[in-house]
mmCIF file of C-alpha atoms in Angstrom:
data_model
loop_
_atom_site.group_PDB
_atom_site.id
_atom_site.type_symbol
_atom_site.label_atom_id
_atom_site.label_comp_id
_atom_site.label_asym_id
_atom_site.label_seq_id
_atom_site.Cartn_x
_atom_site.Cartn_y
_atom_site.Cartn_z
ATOM 1 C CA MET A 892 14.828 1.171 -34.516
ATOM 2 C CA SER A 893 17.194 2.478 -31.920
ATOM 3 C CA ASN A 894 17.528 6.206 -31.177
ATOM 4 C CA MET A 895 19.014 7.949 -34.049
ATOM 5 C CA LEU A 896 22.294 10.238 -33.792
ATOM 6 C CA SER A 897 23.206 13.004 -35.908
ATOM 7 C CA MET A 898 26.418 11.824 -37.475
ATOM 8 C CA ILE A 899 28.000 10.416 -40.411
ATOM 9 C CA TYR A 900 28.932 6.866 -40.569
ATOM 10 C CA ASN A 901 31.905 5.218 -42.295
ATOM 11 C CA VAL A 902 30.389 1.862 -43.478
ATOM 12 C CA LYS A 903 32.797 -0.787 -44.844
ATOM 13 C CA PHE A 904 32.262 -4.162 -46.284
ATOM 14 C CA PRO A 905 35.771 -5.400 -46.268
ATOM 15 C CA GLY A 906 35.119 -8.816 -48.007
ATOM 16 C CA LEU A 907 33.255 -6.946 -50.918
ATOM 17 C CA ASN A 908 35.756 -4.272 -51.082
ATOM 18 C CA PHE A 909 33.055 -1.743 -51.006
ATOM 19 C CA ASN A 910 32.862 1.449 -48.568
ATOM 20 C CA LEU A 911 30.451 4.292 -48.348
ATOM 21 C CA GLN A 912 29.590 7.107 -45.982
ATOM 22 C CA ILE A 913 26.129 7.640 -44.557
ATOM 23 C CA ASN A 914 24.155 10.574 -43.221
ATOM 24 C CA PRO A 915 20.949 9.038 -41.275
ATOM 25 C CA ILE A 916 19.505 12.401 -41.982
ATOM 26 C CA ALA A 917 18.289 13.106 -45.472
ATOM 27 C CA PHE A 918 17.539 17.107 -45.316
ATOM 28 C CA LYS A 919 16.112 19.428 -42.910
ATOM 29 C CA LEU A 920 13.083 21.772 -43.025
ATOM 30 C CA GLY A 921 14.295 24.580 -40.381
ATOM 31 C CA ASN A 922 14.986 22.577 -37.452
ATOM 32 C CA ILE A 923 13.201 19.649 -38.173
ATOM 33 C CA SER A 924 15.269 16.524 -39.410
ATOM 34 C CA ILE A 925 13.946 14.161 -42.009
ATOM 35 C CA TYR A 926 15.591 11.049 -41.623
ATOM 36 C CA TRP A 927 16.418 8.514 -43.973
ATOM 37 C CA TYR A 928 14.727 5.877 -41.843
ATOM 38 C CA GLY A 929 11.344 7.513 -42.267
ATOM 39 C CA ILE A 930 11.770 7.819 -45.878
ATOM 40 C CA ILE A 931 12.697 4.237 -46.383
ATOM 41 C CA ILE A 932 9.890 3.118 -44.125
ATOM 42 C CA CYS A 933 7.302 5.174 -46.400
ATOM 43 C CA VAL A 934 8.683 3.971 -49.475
ATOM 44 C CA GLY A 935 8.198 0.256 -48.373
ATOM 45 C CA PHE A 936 4.838 1.011 -47.304
ATOM 46 C CA LEU A 937 3.539 2.888 -50.620
ATOM 47 C CA LEU A 938 4.944 -0.075 -52.674
ATOM 48 C CA ALA A 939 3.188 -2.763 -50.493
ATOM 49 C CA LEU A 940 -0.011 -0.704 -50.658
ATOM 50 C CA TRP A 941 0.305 -0.176 -54.466
ATOM 51 C CA TYR A 942 0.632 -3.836 -54.549
ATOM 52 C CA VAL A 943 -2.197 -4.654 -52.394
ATOM 53 C CA LEU A 944 -4.782 -2.506 -54.144
ATOM 54 C CA ALA A 945 -3.622 -3.316 -57.509
ATOM 55 C CA ASN A 946 -4.361 -7.099 -56.727
ATOM 56 C CA CYS A 947 -7.415 -6.830 -54.746
ATOM 57 C CA LYS A 948 -9.542 -7.939 -57.908
ATOM 58 C CA ARG A 949 -7.423 -11.252 -57.985
ATOM 59 C CA PHE A 950 -7.950 -11.960 -54.330
ATOM 60 C CA LYS A 951 -11.819 -10.968 -54.471
ATOM 61 C CA ILE A 952 -11.652 -8.193 -52.201
ATOM 62 C CA ASN A 953 -13.571 -4.522 -52.497
ATOM 63 C CA VAL A 954 -10.890 -2.226 -53.188
ATOM 64 C CA ASN A 955 -12.593 0.794 -51.324
ATOM 65 C CA HIS A 956 -13.338 -1.707 -48.144
ATOM 66 C CA MET A 957 -9.586 -2.760 -48.328
ATOM 67 C CA VAL A 958 -8.396 0.838 -48.105
ATOM 68 C CA ASP A 959 -10.232 1.051 -44.699
ATOM 69 C CA VAL A 960 -8.709 -2.144 -43.605
ATOM 70 C CA ILE A 961 -5.200 -0.743 -44.309
ATOM 71 C CA ILE A 962 -5.619 2.560 -42.459
ATOM 72 C CA ILE A 963 -6.924 0.974 -39.399
ATOM 73 C CA GLY A 964 -4.195 -2.017 -39.754
ATOM 74 C CA LEU A 965 -1.660 0.849 -40.084
ATOM 75 C CA ILE A 966 -2.709 2.868 -37.054
ATOM 76 C CA CYS A 967 -2.664 -0.301 -34.872
ATOM 77 C CA GLY A 968 0.497 -1.677 -36.209
ATOM 78 C CA ILE A 969 2.408 1.490 -35.012
ATOM 79 C CA ILE A 970 0.780 1.093 -31.803
ATOM 80 C CA GLY A 971 1.276 -2.512 -31.585
ATOM 81 C CA ALA A 972 5.023 -1.982 -32.544
ATOM 82 C CA ARG A 973 5.463 0.551 -29.780
ATOM 83 C CA LEU A 974 3.912 -1.462 -27.238
ATOM 84 C CA TYR A 975 5.953 -4.455 -28.150
ATOM 85 C CA TYR A 976 9.360 -2.574 -27.491
ATOM 86 C CA VAL A 977 8.178 -0.732 -24.345
ATOM 87 C CA ILE A 978 6.327 -4.174 -22.782
ATOM 88 C CA PHE A 979 9.750 -6.068 -23.406
ATOM 89 C CA TYR A 980 12.195 -3.091 -22.984
ATOM 90 C CA PRO A 981 14.850 -3.796 -20.134
ATOM 91 C CA GLY A 982 14.655 -1.793 -16.838
ATOM 92 C CA ASP A 983 12.087 0.416 -15.647
ATOM 93 C CA LEU A 984 12.630 3.430 -17.800
ATOM 94 C CA TYR A 985 8.937 3.574 -19.284
ATOM 95 C CA ILE A 986 7.608 2.574 -15.663
ATOM 96 C CA LYS A 987 9.168 5.726 -14.137
ATOM 97 C CA ASN A 988 8.715 7.843 -17.202
ATOM 98 C CA PRO A 989 5.218 6.661 -18.734
ATOM 99 C CA LEU A 990 5.064 9.684 -20.897
ATOM 100 C CA LYS A 991 8.174 8.683 -22.650
ATOM 101 C CA ILE A 992 5.808 5.683 -24.103
ATOM 102 C CA LEU A 993 4.449 8.519 -26.453
ATOM 103 C CA TYR A 994 7.916 9.680 -27.596
ATOM 104 C CA ILE A 995 8.042 7.440 -30.662
ATOM 105 C CA ASN A 996 10.137 9.871 -32.488
ATOM 106 C CA GLN A 997 13.115 9.254 -30.143
ATOM 107 C CA GLY A 998 13.163 5.572 -31.471
ATOM 108 C CA GLY A 999 11.972 2.059 -30.259
ATOM 109 C CA ILE A 1000 9.511 0.014 -32.417
ATOM 110 C CA ALA A 1001 9.461 -3.698 -33.085
ATOM 111 C CA ILE A 1002 8.485 -5.159 -36.494
ATOM 112 C CA TYR A 1003 6.580 -8.111 -34.686
ATOM 113 C CA GLY A 1004 4.363 -5.990 -32.665
ATOM 114 C CA GLY A 1005 3.708 -4.078 -35.833
ATOM 115 C CA ILE A 1006 2.730 -7.054 -37.572
ATOM 116 C CA ILE A 1007 0.583 -8.392 -34.472
ATOM 117 C CA GLY A 1008 -1.260 -4.871 -34.176
ATOM 118 C CA GLY A 1009 -1.845 -4.499 -37.747
ATOM 119 C CA ILE A 1010 -3.394 -7.934 -38.245
ATOM 120 C CA LEU A 1011 -5.454 -7.490 -35.227
ATOM 121 C CA GLY A 1012 -6.576 -4.098 -36.248
ATOM 122 C CA GLY A 1013 -7.082 -4.980 -40.056
ATOM 123 C CA SER A 1014 -9.026 -8.139 -39.202
ATOM 124 C CA PHE A 1015 -11.461 -6.205 -37.076
ATOM 125 C CA VAL A 1016 -12.417 -3.941 -40.060
ATOM 126 C CA ALA A 1017 -12.349 -6.813 -42.506
ATOM 127 C CA ARG A 1018 -14.888 -8.737 -40.553
ATOM 128 C CA ARG A 1019 -16.910 -5.246 -40.262
ATOM 129 C CA LYS A 1020 -16.296 -4.786 -43.839
ATOM 130 C CA SER A 1021 -17.640 -8.490 -44.739
ATOM 131 C CA ILE A 1022 -14.393 -8.949 -46.189
ATOM 132 C CA ASP A 1023 -12.979 -12.730 -46.090
ATOM 133 C CA LEU A 1024 -10.640 -12.620 -43.409
ATOM 134 C CA LEU A 1025 -8.505 -15.238 -44.895
ATOM 135 C CA SER A 1026 -8.083 -13.692 -48.169
ATOM 136 C CA ALA A 1027 -7.405 -10.307 -46.831
ATOM 137 C CA LEU A 1028 -4.471 -11.873 -44.726
ATOM 138 C CA ASP A 1029 -3.075 -13.641 -48.184
ATOM 139 C CA ILE A 1030 -2.799 -10.380 -49.789
ATOM 140 C CA THR A 1031 -2.003 -8.510 -46.512
ATOM 141 C CA SER A 1032 0.914 -10.959 -46.013
ATOM 142 C CA LEU A 1033 2.408 -10.228 -49.485
ATOM 143 C CA GLY A 1034 2.398 -6.282 -48.750
ATOM 144 C CA PHE A 1035 4.193 -7.298 -45.339
ATOM 145 C CA LEU A 1036 6.900 -8.737 -47.300
ATOM 146 C CA ILE A 1037 7.422 -5.859 -49.745
ATOM 147 C CA GLY A 1038 7.237 -3.537 -46.641
ATOM 148 C CA GLN A 1039 9.688 -5.635 -44.418
ATOM 149 C CA GLY A 1040 12.418 -6.412 -47.376
ATOM 150 C CA ILE A 1041 12.456 -2.496 -48.139
ATOM 151 C CA GLY A 1042 12.258 -1.010 -44.638
ATOM 152 C CA ARG A 1043 15.225 -3.034 -43.300
ATOM 153 C CA TRP A 1044 17.370 -0.667 -45.120
ATOM 154 C CA GLY A 1045 16.251 1.962 -42.657
ATOM 155 C CA ASN A 1046 18.262 0.012 -40.023
ATOM 156 C CA PHE A 1047 21.215 -0.083 -42.385
ATOM 157 C CA VAL A 1048 21.271 3.801 -42.686
ATOM 158 C CA ASN A 1049 20.897 3.990 -38.694
ATOM 159 C CA GLN A 1050 23.697 1.529 -38.350
ATOM 160 C CA GLU A 1051 21.444 -0.768 -36.235
ATOM 161 C CA ALA A 1052 20.080 -4.081 -35.810
ATOM 162 C CA PHE A 1053 23.331 -6.057 -36.739
ATOM 163 C CA GLY A 1054 24.799 -9.131 -35.413
ATOM 164 C CA THR A 1055 27.637 -10.647 -33.698
ATOM 165 C CA LYS A 1056 31.697 -10.340 -34.865
ATOM 166 C CA THR A 1057 31.865 -12.337 -38.030
ATOM 167 C CA ASP A 1058 34.412 -13.082 -40.816
ATOM 168 C CA ILE A 1059 31.531 -13.916 -43.266
ATOM 169 C CA PHE A 1060 32.134 -12.415 -46.804
ATOM 170 C CA CYS A 1061 29.564 -9.837 -46.583
ATOM 171 C CA ARG A 1062 30.670 -8.601 -43.154
ATOM 172 C CA MET A 1063 29.984 -5.041 -42.166
ATOM 173 C CA VAL A 1064 32.153 -2.321 -40.172
ATOM 174 C CA SER A 1065 31.143 0.923 -38.754
ATOM 175 C CA GLU A 1066 31.404 3.230 -35.923
ATOM 176 C CA ASN A 1067 28.268 1.755 -34.156
ATOM 177 C CA THR A 1068 29.834 -1.923 -34.701
ATOM 178 C CA GLY A 1069 32.663 -0.358 -32.682
ATOM 179 C CA GLY A 1070 35.344 -1.098 -35.590
ATOM 180 C CA VAL A 1071 34.499 -5.049 -35.414
ATOM 181 C CA PRO A 1072 33.017 -6.926 -38.694
ATOM 182 C CA VAL A 1073 29.623 -8.041 -37.821
ATOM 183 C CA HIS A 1074 26.790 -9.865 -39.757
ATOM 184 C CA PRO A 1075 24.726 -7.483 -41.690
ATOM 185 C CA CYS A 1076 21.363 -8.859 -40.420
ATOM 186 C CA PHE A 1077 19.336 -6.291 -42.164
ATOM 187 C CA LEU A 1078 20.631 -7.632 -45.397
ATOM 188 C CA TYR A 1079 19.711 -11.078 -44.454
ATOM 189 C CA GLU A 1080 16.327 -10.200 -43.753
ATOM 190 C CA SER A 1081 15.680 -7.956 -46.678
ATOM 191 C CA ILE A 1082 16.872 -10.556 -49.215
ATOM 192 C CA TRP A 1083 14.950 -13.312 -47.614
ATOM 193 C CA CYS A 1084 11.824 -10.906 -47.395
ATOM 194 C CA ILE A 1085 12.089 -9.976 -51.140
ATOM 195 C CA LEU A 1086 12.824 -13.677 -52.040
ATOM 196 C CA GLY A 1087 9.593 -14.588 -50.141
ATOM 197 C CA PHE A 1088 7.388 -12.024 -51.920
ATOM 198 C CA LEU A 1089 8.583 -13.265 -55.109
ATOM 199 C CA LEU A 1090 7.986 -16.874 -54.355
ATOM 200 C CA LEU A 1091 4.593 -16.415 -52.501
ATOM 201 C CA HIS A 1092 3.542 -14.013 -55.475
ATOM 202 C CA MET A 1093 4.036 -16.667 -58.016
ATOM 203 C CA PHE A 1094 2.412 -19.332 -55.523
ATOM 204 C CA SER A 1095 -0.841 -17.172 -55.259
ATOM 205 C CA VAL A 1096 -1.061 -16.677 -58.991
ATOM 206 C CA LYS A 1097 -0.273 -20.250 -60.108
ATOM 207 C CA TYR A 1098 -0.834 -22.780 -57.278
ATOM 208 C CA LYS A 1099 -3.123 -21.392 -54.348
ATOM 209 C CA LYS A 1100 -5.809 -23.733 -53.436
ATOM 210 C CA TYR A 1101 -7.800 -21.933 -50.989
ATOM 211 C CA ASP A 1102 -7.824 -18.629 -48.906
ATOM 212 C CA GLY A 1103 -5.385 -18.390 -46.031
ATOM 213 C CA GLN A 1104 -2.599 -20.754 -47.684
ATOM 214 C CA VAL A 1105 -0.279 -17.876 -48.726
ATOM 215 C CA PHE A 1106 -0.839 -16.496 -45.151
ATOM 216 C CA PHE A 1107 0.122 -19.640 -43.435
ATOM 217 C CA LEU A 1108 3.155 -20.112 -45.687
ATOM 218 C CA TYR A 1109 4.222 -16.538 -44.800
ATOM 219 C CA LEU A 1110 4.212 -17.512 -41.456
ATOM 220 C CA ILE A 1111 6.510 -20.438 -41.891
ATOM 221 C CA TRP A 1112 8.563 -18.301 -44.263
ATOM 222 C CA TYR A 1113 9.141 -15.280 -42.192
ATOM 223 C CA GLY A 1114 9.296 -16.951 -38.666
ATOM 224 C CA THR A 1115 12.008 -19.447 -39.703
ATOM 225 C CA GLU A 1116 14.115 -16.346 -41.144
ATOM 226 C CA ARG A 1117 13.374 -14.523 -38.049
ATOM 227 C CA PHE A 1118 14.360 -17.160 -35.556
ATOM 228 C CA PHE A 1119 18.015 -17.733 -37.048
ATOM 229 C CA VAL A 1120 18.400 -14.066 -37.704
ATOM 230 C CA GLU A 1121 17.674 -12.948 -34.024
ATOM 231 C CA SER A 1122 20.063 -15.646 -32.904
ATOM 232 C CA LEU A 1123 22.758 -13.393 -34.585
ATOM 233 C CA ARG A 1124 21.534 -9.952 -33.138
ATOM 234 C CA THR A 1125 22.942 -8.500 -30.424
ATOM 235 C CA ASP A 1126 20.405 -6.059 -29.775
ATOM 236 C CA SER A 1127 17.185 -8.443 -29.141
ATOM 237 C CA LEU A 1128 14.557 -7.870 -26.469
ATOM 238 C CA LEU A 1129 14.614 -10.425 -24.170
ATOM 239 C CA ILE A 1130 11.576 -12.142 -21.760
ATOM 240 C CA PRO A 1131 12.125 -10.661 -18.339
ATOM 241 C CA GLY A 1132 13.501 -13.172 -15.819
ATOM 242 C CA ILE A 1133 13.965 -15.736 -18.339
ATOM 243 C CA GLY A 1134 16.668 -14.272 -20.905
ATOM 244 C CA ILE A 1135 15.326 -15.991 -24.176
ATOM 245 C CA LYS A 1136 14.798 -13.677 -27.066
ATOM 246 C CA VAL A 1137 11.069 -12.314 -27.449
ATOM 247 C CA SER A 1138 11.251 -12.591 -31.213
ATOM 248 C CA GLN A 1139 12.717 -16.000 -31.201
ATOM 249 C CA VAL A 1140 9.846 -17.355 -29.396
ATOM 250 C CA VAL A 1141 7.204 -15.302 -31.481
ATOM 251 C CA ALA A 1142 9.003 -16.811 -34.725
ATOM 252 C CA VAL A 1143 8.701 -20.337 -33.265
ATOM 253 C CA ILE A 1144 5.049 -20.020 -32.305
ATOM 254 C CA THR A 1145 4.363 -18.361 -35.989
ATOM 255 C CA VAL A 1146 5.915 -21.455 -37.642
ATOM 256 C CA LEU A 1147 4.184 -23.902 -35.725
ATOM 257 C CA VAL A 1148 0.822 -22.208 -36.563
ATOM 258 C CA GLY A 1149 1.428 -21.856 -40.121
ATOM 259 C CA ILE A 1150 2.574 -25.619 -40.339
ATOM 260 C CA PHE A 1151 -0.531 -26.860 -38.162
ATOM 261 C CA MET A 1152 -3.056 -24.733 -40.440
ATOM 262 C CA LEU A 1153 -1.704 -26.105 -43.705
ATOM 263 C CA PHE A 1154 -1.745 -29.557 -42.270
ATOM 264 C CA LYS A 1155 -5.241 -28.940 -40.929
ATOM 265 C CA LEU A 1156 -6.353 -27.645 -44.473
ATOM 266 C CA ARG A 1157 -4.472 -29.774 -46.706
ATOM 267 C CA SER A 1158 -7.469 -31.606 -48.303
ATOM 268 C CA LYS A 1159 -9.171 -28.039 -49.125
ATOM 269 C CA LYS A 1160 -9.167 -27.401 -52.718
ATOM 270 C CA SER A 1161 -11.593 -24.576 -53.583
ATOM 271 C CA LEU A 1162 -10.967 -20.822 -53.132
ATOM 272 C CA LEU A 1163 -13.950 -18.585 -51.606
ATOM 273 C CA VAL A 1164 -15.905 -16.209 -53.651
ATOM 274 C CA ASN A 1165 -16.465 -12.962 -52.484
ATOM 275 C CA ASP A 1166 -19.057 -10.318 -53.772
ATOM 276 C CA GLN A 1167 -17.140 -7.486 -55.266
ATOM 277 C CA ASN A 1168 -19.870 -5.247 -54.129
ATOM 278 C CA ASN A 1169 -19.876 -6.066 -50.466
#
Protein backbone atom coordinates (compact mmCIF):
# COMPACT_ATOMS: atom_id res chain seq x y z
CA MET A 1 0.00 0.00 0.00
CA SER A 2 1.53 3.32 -1.02
CA ASN A 3 1.00 6.68 0.63
CA MET A 4 -2.61 7.73 0.28
CA LEU A 5 -3.53 11.09 -1.18
CA SER A 6 -6.64 13.09 -0.46
CA MET A 7 -7.91 13.44 -4.00
CA ILE A 8 -10.65 12.19 -6.26
CA TYR A 9 -9.54 9.89 -9.08
CA ASN A 10 -11.19 9.83 -12.48
CA VAL A 11 -10.88 6.15 -13.37
CA LYS A 12 -11.61 4.92 -16.87
CA PHE A 13 -11.83 1.46 -18.44
CA PRO A 14 -11.86 2.43 -22.14
CA GLY A 15 -12.18 -1.13 -23.39
CA LEU A 16 -15.27 -1.67 -21.25
CA ASN A 17 -16.73 1.80 -21.88
CA PHE A 18 -16.92 2.34 -18.13
CA ASN A 19 -15.89 5.44 -16.14
CA LEU A 20 -16.21 6.43 -12.49
CA GLN A 21 -14.88 8.79 -9.86
CA ILE A 22 -13.29 7.46 -6.70
CA ASN A 23 -12.57 9.28 -3.47
CA PRO A 24 -10.16 7.23 -1.29
CA ILE A 25 -11.70 8.85 1.80
CA ALA A 26 -14.99 7.27 2.82
CA PHE A 27 -15.86 9.84 5.50
CA LYS A 28 -14.35 11.95 8.25
CA LEU A 29 -14.72 11.93 12.01
CA GLY A 30 -13.63 15.40 12.96
CA ASN A 31 -10.08 15.75 11.68
CA ILE A 32 -9.69 12.00 11.22
CA SER A 33 -10.11 10.62 7.71
CA ILE A 34 -11.51 7.11 7.34
CA TYR A 35 -10.26 5.55 4.13
CA TRP A 36 -12.04 3.06 1.93
CA TYR A 37 -8.82 1.03 1.93
CA GLY A 38 -9.14 0.32 5.64
CA ILE A 39 -12.86 -0.40 5.36
CA ILE A 40 -12.33 -2.87 2.51
CA ILE A 41 -9.51 -4.63 4.36
CA CYS A 42 -11.75 -4.94 7.44
CA VAL A 43 -14.62 -6.36 5.36
CA GLY A 44 -12.26 -8.92 3.84
CA PHE A 45 -10.95 -9.90 7.26
CA LEU A 46 -14.43 -10.19 8.79
CA LEU A 47 -15.72 -12.38 5.96
CA ALA A 48 -12.61 -14.56 6.20
CA LEU A 49 -13.10 -14.76 9.98
CA TRP A 50 -16.74 -15.76 9.55
CA TYR A 51 -15.84 -18.50 7.11
CA VAL A 52 -13.06 -19.91 9.28
CA LEU A 53 -15.11 -19.98 12.48
CA ALA A 54 -18.17 -21.38 10.67
CA ASN A 55 -16.09 -24.26 9.28
CA CYS A 56 -13.99 -25.16 12.31
CA LYS A 57 -16.15 -28.18 13.08
CA ARG A 58 -15.69 -29.53 9.57
CA PHE A 59 -11.93 -29.24 9.97
CA LYS A 60 -12.16 -30.77 13.46
CA ILE A 61 -10.80 -27.67 15.21
CA ASN A 62 -11.94 -26.20 18.52
CA VAL A 63 -13.59 -22.86 17.69
CA ASN A 64 -12.49 -21.07 20.86
CA HIS A 65 -8.90 -22.12 20.37
CA MET A 66 -9.02 -21.03 16.75
CA VAL A 67 -10.04 -17.53 17.85
CA ASP A 68 -6.79 -17.32 19.82
CA VAL A 69 -4.87 -18.47 16.74
CA ILE A 70 -6.54 -15.79 14.60
CA ILE A 71 -5.94 -12.95 17.07
CA ILE A 72 -2.21 -13.65 17.39
CA GLY A 73 -1.97 -14.44 13.68
CA LEU A 74 -3.54 -11.07 12.84
CA ILE A 75 -1.14 -9.15 15.07
CA CYS A 76 1.89 -11.01 13.70
CA GLY A 77 0.53 -10.60 10.17
CA ILE A 78 0.40 -6.80 10.51
CA ILE A 79 3.93 -6.76 11.94
CA GLY A 80 5.17 -9.09 9.20
CA ALA A 81 3.55 -7.04 6.44
CA ARG A 82 5.23 -3.88 7.70
CA LEU A 83 8.67 -5.43 8.29
CA TYR A 84 8.66 -7.08 4.86
CA TYR A 85 8.02 -3.70 3.26
CA VAL A 86 10.60 -1.90 5.40
CA ILE A 87 13.35 -4.49 4.83
CA PHE A 88 13.07 -4.36 1.06
CA TYR A 89 12.19 -0.67 0.72
CA PRO A 90 14.73 1.01 -1.58
CA GLY A 91 16.92 3.73 -0.13
CA ASP A 92 17.79 4.57 3.45
CA LEU A 93 14.56 6.21 4.61
CA TYR A 94 14.00 3.78 7.48
CA ILE A 95 17.70 3.58 8.35
CA LYS A 96 17.90 7.33 8.83
CA ASN A 97 14.47 7.56 10.49
CA PRO A 98 13.78 4.28 12.37
CA LEU A 99 10.70 5.75 14.04
CA LYS A 100 9.03 5.95 10.63
CA ILE A 101 8.77 2.18 10.75
CA LEU A 102 5.94 2.70 13.23
CA TYR A 103 4.04 5.08 10.94
CA ILE A 104 2.05 2.36 9.22
CA ASN A 105 -0.82 4.81 8.74
CA GLN A 106 1.33 6.55 6.11
CA GLY A 107 1.33 3.42 3.97
CA GLY A 108 3.81 0.65 3.33
CA ILE A 109 2.73 -2.95 3.85
CA ALA A 110 3.29 -6.11 1.82
CA ILE A 111 0.84 -9.02 1.57
CA TYR A 112 3.52 -11.72 1.50
CA GLY A 113 4.97 -10.39 4.74
CA GLY A 114 1.49 -10.45 6.24
CA ILE A 115 0.93 -14.06 5.19
CA ILE A 116 4.32 -15.17 6.50
CA GLY A 117 3.89 -13.32 9.79
CA GLY A 118 0.34 -14.57 10.23
CA ILE A 119 1.32 -18.18 9.59
CA LEU A 120 4.27 -18.05 11.98
CA GLY A 121 2.30 -16.39 14.77
CA GLY A 122 -0.79 -18.50 14.26
CA SER A 123 1.23 -21.72 14.07
CA PHE A 124 2.87 -20.97 17.41
CA VAL A 125 -0.51 -20.57 19.11
CA ALA A 126 -1.93 -23.62 17.31
CA ARG A 127 0.84 -25.74 18.78
CA ARG A 128 0.24 -24.31 22.26
CA LYS A 129 -3.48 -25.08 21.95
CA SER A 130 -2.86 -28.61 20.65
CA ILE A 131 -4.54 -27.83 17.34
CA ASP A 132 -3.26 -29.91 14.45
CA LEU A 133 -1.08 -27.47 12.54
CA LEU A 134 -1.81 -28.78 9.05
CA SER A 135 -5.56 -28.73 9.64
CA ALA A 136 -5.30 -25.15 10.90
CA LEU A 137 -3.27 -24.19 7.81
CA ASP A 138 -5.91 -25.73 5.56
CA ILE A 139 -8.76 -23.66 6.90
CA THR A 140 -6.61 -20.55 7.27
CA SER A 141 -5.50 -20.68 3.64
CA LEU A 142 -9.14 -20.56 2.56
CA GLY A 143 -9.61 -17.53 4.78
CA PHE A 144 -6.54 -15.95 3.19
CA LEU A 145 -8.07 -16.29 -0.27
CA ILE A 146 -11.25 -14.54 0.86
CA GLY A 147 -9.32 -11.71 2.49
CA GLN A 148 -6.95 -11.32 -0.45
CA GLY A 149 -9.73 -11.44 -3.03
CA ILE A 150 -11.64 -8.64 -1.33
CA GLY A 151 -8.69 -6.71 0.04
CA ARG A 152 -7.18 -6.08 -3.40
CA TRP A 153 -10.05 -3.69 -4.10
CA GLY A 154 -8.43 -1.44 -1.53
CA ASN A 155 -5.62 -1.00 -4.06
CA PHE A 156 -8.23 -0.03 -6.64
CA VAL A 157 -9.72 2.80 -4.58
CA ASN A 158 -6.18 4.06 -3.89
CA GLN A 159 -5.27 3.64 -7.57
CA GLU A 160 -2.08 1.75 -6.78
CA ALA A 161 -0.47 -1.64 -7.44
CA PHE A 162 -1.24 -1.45 -11.15
CA GLY A 163 0.89 -2.75 -14.00
CA THR A 164 2.64 -1.68 -17.15
CA LYS A 165 1.14 -0.07 -20.23
CA THR A 166 -1.26 -2.31 -22.16
CA ASP A 167 -4.06 -2.33 -24.70
CA ILE A 168 -5.88 -5.26 -23.09
CA PHE A 169 -9.69 -4.98 -23.06
CA CYS A 170 -9.83 -4.33 -19.29
CA ARG A 171 -7.07 -1.68 -19.29
CA MET A 172 -7.36 1.08 -16.71
CA VAL A 173 -6.55 4.79 -16.88
CA SER A 174 -6.44 7.40 -14.11
CA GLU A 175 -4.40 10.31 -12.78
CA ASN A 176 -2.10 7.88 -10.97
CA THR A 177 -1.33 5.97 -14.17
CA GLY A 178 -0.28 9.21 -15.81
CA GLY A 179 -3.15 8.95 -18.26
CA VAL A 180 -1.62 5.79 -19.68
CA PRO A 181 -3.74 2.60 -19.97
CA VAL A 182 -2.28 -0.04 -17.65
CA HIS A 183 -2.89 -3.57 -16.39
CA PRO A 184 -5.41 -3.52 -13.47
CA CYS A 185 -3.33 -5.96 -11.41
CA PHE A 186 -5.68 -5.64 -8.45
CA LEU A 187 -8.45 -7.10 -10.61
CA TYR A 188 -6.35 -10.03 -11.80
CA GLU A 189 -5.42 -11.01 -8.27
CA SER A 190 -8.90 -10.49 -6.87
CA ILE A 191 -10.49 -12.74 -9.49
CA TRP A 192 -7.77 -15.36 -9.09
CA CYS A 193 -8.14 -15.45 -5.30
CA ILE A 194 -11.94 -15.65 -5.32
CA LEU A 195 -11.81 -18.40 -7.95
CA GLY A 196 -9.16 -20.17 -5.88
CA PHE A 197 -11.35 -19.97 -2.80
CA LEU A 198 -14.33 -21.49 -4.62
CA LEU A 199 -12.26 -24.32 -6.08
CA LEU A 200 -10.34 -25.15 -2.89
CA HIS A 201 -13.49 -24.91 -0.79
CA MET A 202 -15.17 -27.51 -2.99
CA PHE A 203 -12.00 -29.58 -2.93
CA SER A 204 -11.90 -29.47 0.88
CA VAL A 205 -15.52 -30.66 1.05
CA LYS A 206 -15.39 -33.47 -1.51
CA TYR A 207 -11.85 -34.52 -2.29
CA LYS A 208 -9.51 -33.68 0.60
CA LYS A 209 -7.58 -36.80 1.62
CA TYR A 210 -5.31 -35.53 4.37
CA ASP A 211 -4.63 -32.48 6.51
CA GLY A 212 -2.35 -30.00 4.81
CA GLN A 213 -3.46 -30.86 1.29
CA VAL A 214 -5.57 -27.71 0.85
CA PHE A 215 -2.76 -25.50 2.20
CA PHE A 216 -0.17 -26.94 -0.18
CA LEU A 217 -2.57 -26.44 -3.09
CA TYR A 218 -3.05 -22.86 -1.90
CA LEU A 219 0.72 -22.30 -2.03
CA ILE A 220 0.80 -23.46 -5.63
CA TRP A 221 -2.35 -21.58 -6.66
CA TYR A 222 -1.44 -18.22 -5.14
CA GLY A 223 2.28 -18.46 -5.86
CA THR A 224 1.66 -19.11 -9.55
CA GLU A 225 -0.63 -16.11 -9.89
CA ARG A 226 1.65 -13.83 -7.89
CA PHE A 227 4.68 -14.69 -10.00
CA PHE A 228 3.01 -13.67 -13.25
CA VAL A 229 1.06 -10.67 -11.94
CA GLU A 230 4.14 -9.35 -10.15
CA SER A 231 5.97 -9.34 -13.49
CA LEU A 232 3.45 -6.73 -14.68
CA ARG A 233 3.62 -4.40 -11.70
CA THR A 234 5.70 -1.25 -11.70
CA ASP A 235 5.96 -0.73 -7.93
CA SER A 236 7.48 -4.03 -6.83
CA LEU A 237 10.04 -4.28 -4.03
CA LEU A 238 13.43 -5.49 -5.26
CA ILE A 239 16.17 -7.53 -3.64
CA PRO A 240 18.97 -5.01 -2.91
CA GLY A 241 21.94 -5.28 -5.22
CA ILE A 242 20.28 -7.85 -7.48
CA GLY A 243 17.25 -6.09 -8.89
CA ILE A 244 15.06 -9.19 -8.81
CA LYS A 245 11.51 -8.74 -7.56
CA VAL A 246 11.20 -10.10 -4.02
CA SER A 247 7.64 -11.31 -4.46
CA GLN A 248 8.54 -13.33 -7.54
CA VAL A 249 11.31 -15.12 -5.64
CA VAL A 250 8.95 -15.85 -2.76
CA ALA A 251 6.29 -16.99 -5.23
CA VAL A 252 8.65 -19.51 -6.83
CA ILE A 253 9.64 -20.83 -3.41
CA THR A 254 6.02 -21.26 -2.30
CA VAL A 255 5.10 -23.10 -5.50
CA LEU A 256 8.08 -25.43 -5.18
CA VAL A 257 7.31 -26.12 -1.51
CA GLY A 258 3.67 -26.86 -2.36
CA ILE A 259 4.60 -29.24 -5.19
CA PHE A 260 7.26 -30.99 -3.07
CA MET A 261 4.89 -31.54 -0.13
CA LEU A 262 2.05 -32.82 -2.32
CA PHE A 263 4.46 -35.23 -4.00
CA LYS A 264 5.89 -36.33 -0.66
CA LEU A 265 2.45 -36.96 0.84
CA ARG A 266 0.81 -38.32 -2.33
CA SER A 267 0.24 -41.76 -0.78
CA LYS A 268 -1.38 -40.38 2.38
CA LYS A 269 -5.09 -41.22 2.44
CA SER A 270 -6.47 -40.44 5.90
CA LEU A 271 -7.40 -37.27 7.75
CA LEU A 272 -6.15 -36.67 11.25
CA VAL A 273 -8.86 -36.68 13.90
CA ASN A 274 -8.61 -33.92 16.48
CA ASP A 275 -10.31 -33.85 19.84
CA GLN A 276 -12.95 -31.11 19.87
CA ASN A 277 -12.45 -30.67 23.61
CA ASN A 278 -8.73 -29.86 23.43
